[in-house]
PDB file of C-alpha atoms in Angstrom:
ATOM      1  CA  MET A 184      -7.555   2.739  -4.808  1.00 67.00           C
ATOM      2  CA  SER A 185      -9.241   2.601  -1.395  1.00 90.00           C
ATOM      3  CA  ALA A 186      -7.798   1.667   1.704  1.00 93.00           C
ATOM      4  CA  HIS A 187      -9.739  -1.609   1.373  1.00 92.00           C
ATOM      5  CA  VAL A 188      -7.888  -2.606  -1.590  1.00 94.00           C
ATOM      6  CA  ARG A 189      -4.408  -1.616  -1.071  1.00 95.00           C
ATOM      7  CA  LEU A 190      -4.697  -3.928   2.365  1.00 95.00           C
ATOM      8  CA  THR A 191      -6.044  -6.634   0.298  1.00 95.00           C
ATOM      9  CA  GLU A 192      -3.455  -6.431  -2.361  1.00 95.00           C
ATOM     10  CA  ALA A 193      -0.704  -6.179  -0.107  1.00 96.00           C
ATOM     11  CA  VAL A 194      -2.351  -9.348   1.874  1.00 96.00           C
ATOM     12  CA  GLU A 195      -2.595 -11.241  -0.721  1.00 94.00           C
ATOM     13  CA  ALA A 196       0.768 -10.811  -2.123  1.00 93.00           C
ATOM     14  CA  LEU A 197       2.302 -11.521   1.091  1.00 93.00           C
ATOM     15  CA  LEU A 198       0.778 -14.661   2.118  1.00 93.00           C
ATOM     16  CA  GLY A 199       0.745 -16.005  -1.368  1.00 88.00           C
ATOM     17  CA  SER A 200       4.736 -15.681  -1.965  1.00 88.00           C
ATOM     18  CA  HIS A 201       5.427 -16.614   2.000  1.00 85.00           C
ATOM     19  CA  SER A 202       7.518 -19.503   2.211  1.00 79.00           C
ATOM     20  CA  GLY A 203       5.868 -21.046   5.189  1.00 75.00           C
ATOM     21  CA  LEU A 204       2.603 -20.616   3.957  1.00 78.00           C
ATOM     22  CA  GLY A 205       2.220 -20.229   0.142  1.00 67.00           C
ATOM     23  CA  VAL A 206       3.308 -23.989  -0.599  1.00 68.00           C
ATOM     24  CA  VAL A 207       1.384 -25.169   1.950  1.00 81.00           C
ATOM     25  CA  VAL A 208      -2.349 -23.988   0.885  1.00 88.00           C
ATOM     26  CA  ASN A 209      -3.382 -24.452  -2.212  1.00 89.00           C
ATOM     27  CA  GLY A 210      -4.072 -20.442  -2.797  1.00 90.00           C
ATOM     28  CA  VAL A 211      -5.135 -17.165  -1.387  1.00 92.00           C
ATOM     29  CA  PHE A 212      -7.717 -15.654  -2.815  1.00 94.00           C
ATOM     30  CA  ASP A 213      -9.451 -12.362  -1.832  1.00 91.00           C
ATOM     31  CA  SER A 214     -13.331 -13.697  -2.301  1.00 89.00           C
ATOM     32  CA  PRO A 215     -14.179 -17.657  -1.895  1.00 87.00           C
ATOM     33  CA  PRO A 216     -13.335 -19.572  -4.876  1.00 91.00           C
ATOM     34  CA  GLN A 217     -15.148 -21.570  -7.120  1.00 89.00           C
ATOM     35  CA  ARG A 218     -13.158 -24.636  -7.421  1.00 88.00           C
ATOM     36  CA  ALA A 219     -10.513 -24.470  -5.191  1.00 88.00           C
ATOM     37  CA  VAL A 220      -8.888 -27.849  -3.364  1.00 91.00           C
ATOM     38  CA  ARG A 221      -8.482 -27.439   0.390  1.00 91.00           C
ATOM     39  CA  PRO A 222      -6.292 -25.855   1.975  1.00 91.00           C
ATOM     40  CA  PHE A 223      -6.547 -22.647   0.804  1.00 93.00           C
ATOM     41  CA  ALA A 224      -7.285 -19.164   2.670  1.00 95.00           C
ATOM     42  CA  VAL A 225      -9.546 -16.087   1.847  1.00 96.00           C
ATOM     43  CA  ILE A 226      -8.850 -12.695   2.881  1.00 96.00           C
ATOM     44  CA  GLU A 227     -11.994 -11.104   4.437  1.00 95.00           C
ATOM     45  CA  ASP A 228     -13.075  -7.891   3.084  1.00 92.00           C
ATOM     46  CA  ALA A 229     -11.548  -5.479   6.438  1.00 92.00           C
ATOM     47  CA  VAL A 230     -14.170  -4.029   8.169  1.00 94.00           C
ATOM     48  CA  LEU A 231     -12.925  -0.487   8.416  1.00 96.00           C
ATOM     49  CA  VAL A 232     -13.950   2.595  10.112  1.00 97.00           C
ATOM     50  CA  ASP A 233     -12.962   6.412  10.282  1.00 97.00           C
ATOM     51  CA  TRP A 234     -10.122   6.962  11.948  1.00 97.00           C
ATOM     52  CA  SER A 235      -8.860  10.103  10.870  1.00 96.00           C
ATOM     53  CA  THR A 236      -6.725  13.559  12.017  1.00 94.00           C
ATOM     54  CA  LYS A 237      -7.185  17.076  11.434  1.00 93.00           C
ATOM     55  CA  ASP A 238      -5.065  16.614   8.709  1.00 92.00           C
ATOM     56  CA  MET A 239      -4.929  12.866   7.381  1.00 94.00           C
ATOM     57  CA  ILE A 240      -7.130  10.479   6.534  1.00 95.00           C
ATOM     58  CA  GLY A 241      -7.397   7.331   8.077  1.00 97.00           C
ATOM     59  CA  ARG A 242      -8.701   3.774   8.552  1.00 97.00           C
ATOM     60  CA  GLU A 243      -8.799   1.571  11.464  1.00 98.00           C
ATOM     61  CA  GLY A 244     -10.808  -1.536  11.652  1.00 96.00           C
ATOM     62  CA  ARG A 245     -10.472  -5.663  11.434  1.00 97.00           C
ATOM     63  CA  LEU A 246      -8.681  -7.572   8.826  1.00 97.00           C
ATOM     64  CA  ALA A 247      -9.585 -11.259   8.953  1.00 97.00           C
ATOM     65  CA  VAL A 248      -7.533 -14.059   7.271  1.00 97.00           C
ATOM     66  CA  ALA A 249     -10.146 -17.266   6.726  1.00 97.00           C
ATOM     67  CA  LEU A 250      -8.912 -20.723   5.998  1.00 95.00           C
ATOM     68  CA  PHE A 251     -10.384 -23.848   5.043  1.00 94.00           C
ATOM     69  CA  GLU A 252      -9.232 -27.331   5.230  1.00 93.00           C
ATOM     70  CA  ALA A 253     -10.490 -30.978   4.453  1.00 91.00           C
ATOM     71  CA  GLY A 254     -10.909 -33.672   7.274  1.00 86.00           C
ATOM     72  CA  GLU A 255     -11.307 -32.479  10.575  1.00 76.00           C
ATOM     73  CA  ASP A 256      -7.325 -32.501  11.893  1.00 74.00           C
ATOM     74  CA  ARG A 257      -7.278 -29.575  13.940  1.00 87.00           C
ATOM     75  CA  LYS A 258      -3.524 -29.646  14.743  1.00 90.00           C
ATOM     76  CA  ARG A 259      -2.549 -28.878  10.775  1.00 88.00           C
ATOM     77  CA  LEU A 260      -5.249 -26.223  10.820  1.00 91.00           C
ATOM     78  CA  ARG A 261      -3.758 -24.372  14.076  1.00 93.00           C
ATOM     79  CA  ALA A 262      -0.179 -24.988  12.596  1.00 91.00           C
ATOM     80  CA  LEU A 263      -1.747 -23.136   9.266  1.00 91.00           C
ATOM     81  CA  ALA A 264      -3.190 -20.247  11.507  1.00 94.00           C
ATOM     82  CA  ASP A 265      -0.475 -19.677  13.602  1.00 94.00           C
ATOM     83  CA  ARG A 266       1.995 -19.289  10.122  1.00 92.00           C
ATOM     84  CA  ILE A 267      -0.660 -16.560   8.945  1.00 94.00           C
ATOM     85  CA  ALA A 268      -0.259 -14.881  12.720  1.00 95.00           C
ATOM     86  CA  ALA A 269       3.156 -14.620  12.352  1.00 94.00           C
ATOM     87  CA  ALA A 270       3.237 -13.647   8.004  1.00 94.00           C
ATOM     88  CA  ILE A 271       0.710 -10.526   8.545  1.00 96.00           C
ATOM     89  CA  PRO A 272       3.084  -8.480  10.803  1.00 95.00           C
ATOM     90  CA  GLU A 273       5.642  -8.621   8.262  1.00 94.00           C
ATOM     91  CA  LEU A 274       3.211  -6.312   5.892  1.00 96.00           C
ATOM     92  CA  PRO A 275       4.953  -3.658   4.366  1.00 96.00           C
ATOM     93  CA  ARG A 276       4.396  -0.646   5.723  1.00 97.00           C
ATOM     94  CA  GLU A 277       3.665   1.695   2.978  1.00 97.00           C
ATOM     95  CA  LEU A 278       0.701   0.146   0.649  1.00 96.00           C
ATOM     96  CA  GLY A 279       1.147   2.517  -1.677  1.00 92.00           C
ATOM     97  CA  GLU A 280      -1.177   5.573  -3.177  1.00 92.00           C
ATOM     98  CA  GLY A 281      -0.389   7.398   0.005  1.00 94.00           C
ATOM     99  CA  TRP A 282      -1.646   4.845   2.373  1.00 97.00           C
ATOM    100  CA  ARG A 283       0.684   3.328   5.119  1.00 97.00           C
ATOM    101  CA  ILE A 284      -0.181   1.191   7.995  1.00 98.00           C
ATOM    102  CA  ALA A 285       0.057   3.265  11.179  1.00 97.00           C
ATOM    103  CA  SER A 286       0.007  -0.150  13.903  1.00 97.00           C
ATOM    104  CA  LEU A 287      -1.027  -3.817  13.115  1.00 98.00           C
ATOM    105  CA  ALA A 288      -1.675  -6.265  16.031  1.00 98.00           C
ATOM    106  CA  PHE A 289      -2.769  -9.707  16.444  1.00 98.00           C
ATOM    107  CA  VAL A 290      -6.590  -9.940  18.075  1.00 98.00           C
ATOM    108  CA  ARG A 291      -7.369 -13.508  17.999  1.00 97.00           C
ATOM    109  CA  SER A 292      -7.701 -17.007  16.063  1.00 96.00           C
ATOM    110  CA  ARG A 293     -10.092 -19.715  16.266  1.00 96.00           C
ATOM    111  CA  VAL A 294     -10.605 -23.071  14.477  1.00 95.00           C
ATOM    112  CA  PHE A 295     -13.722 -24.100  14.391  1.00 93.00           C
ATOM    113  CA  ARG A 296     -15.888 -27.288  12.548  1.00 92.00           C
ATOM    114  CA  GLU A 297     -17.597 -26.331   9.664  1.00 90.00           C
ATOM    115  CA  GLY A 298     -19.777 -29.332   8.684  1.00 87.00           C
ATOM    116  CA  PRO A 299     -18.876 -33.063   8.675  1.00 90.00           C
ATOM    117  CA  GLY A 300     -15.084 -34.017   7.270  1.00 90.00           C
ATOM    118  CA  LEU A 301     -14.351 -29.671   7.395  1.00 93.00           C
ATOM    119  CA  CYS A 302     -13.156 -27.387   9.645  1.00 94.00           C
ATOM    120  CA  ALA A 303     -11.578 -23.835   9.413  1.00 95.00           C
ATOM    121  CA  ALA A 304     -10.017 -21.180  11.000  1.00 96.00           C
ATOM    122  CA  MET A 305     -10.224 -17.425  11.391  1.00 97.00           C
ATOM    123  CA  VAL A 306      -7.361 -15.197  12.148  1.00 98.00           C
ATOM    124  CA  GLU A 307      -7.953 -11.609  13.163  1.00 98.00           C
ATOM    125  CA  PHE A 308      -5.661  -8.347  13.364  1.00 98.00           C
ATOM    126  CA  ARG A 309      -6.419  -4.489  14.522  1.00 98.00           C
ATOM    127  CA  VAL A 310      -5.037  -2.420  11.674  1.00 98.00           C
ATOM    128  CA  ARG A 311      -4.712   1.428  11.669  1.00 98.00           C
ATOM    129  CA  MET A 312      -3.928   3.217   8.462  1.00 97.00           C
ATOM    130  CA  LEU A 313      -3.341   6.505   7.580  1.00 97.00           C
ATOM    131  CA  GLN A 314      -3.058   8.423   4.259  1.00 95.00           C
ATOM    132  CA  ALA A 315      -0.609  11.289   3.624  1.00 86.00           C
ATOM    133  CA  ASN A 316      -1.796  14.258   1.399  1.00 69.00           C
TER     134      ASN A 316
END
């Protein structure tokens, strides 16, 4: 499997079972759901570039998790974004099939209005991964 798949699966498993988040949101999805009640989280497809060494395949990129909330209560959404920011560093370093997280760092988060009565948040991280031969 690709680095994208391994990373997305790990994030989905972590957030879906996280005690501070999994019971508060109505699902953690790897693509926008057709029918989901807000609040829910969507793991955006990571933007990865080559980060290989002489003897190892590597990827570096941005991992983003989006949160979608009904209403305009930004205080609650900020709290959910903070929970995501605290949870992602708990990802297991070994992702399977030789992929390993070499480094993971919080980059930014923002809360924004999506439309009348809707708001969202985006939490981004820089991730660097290597695949053992």
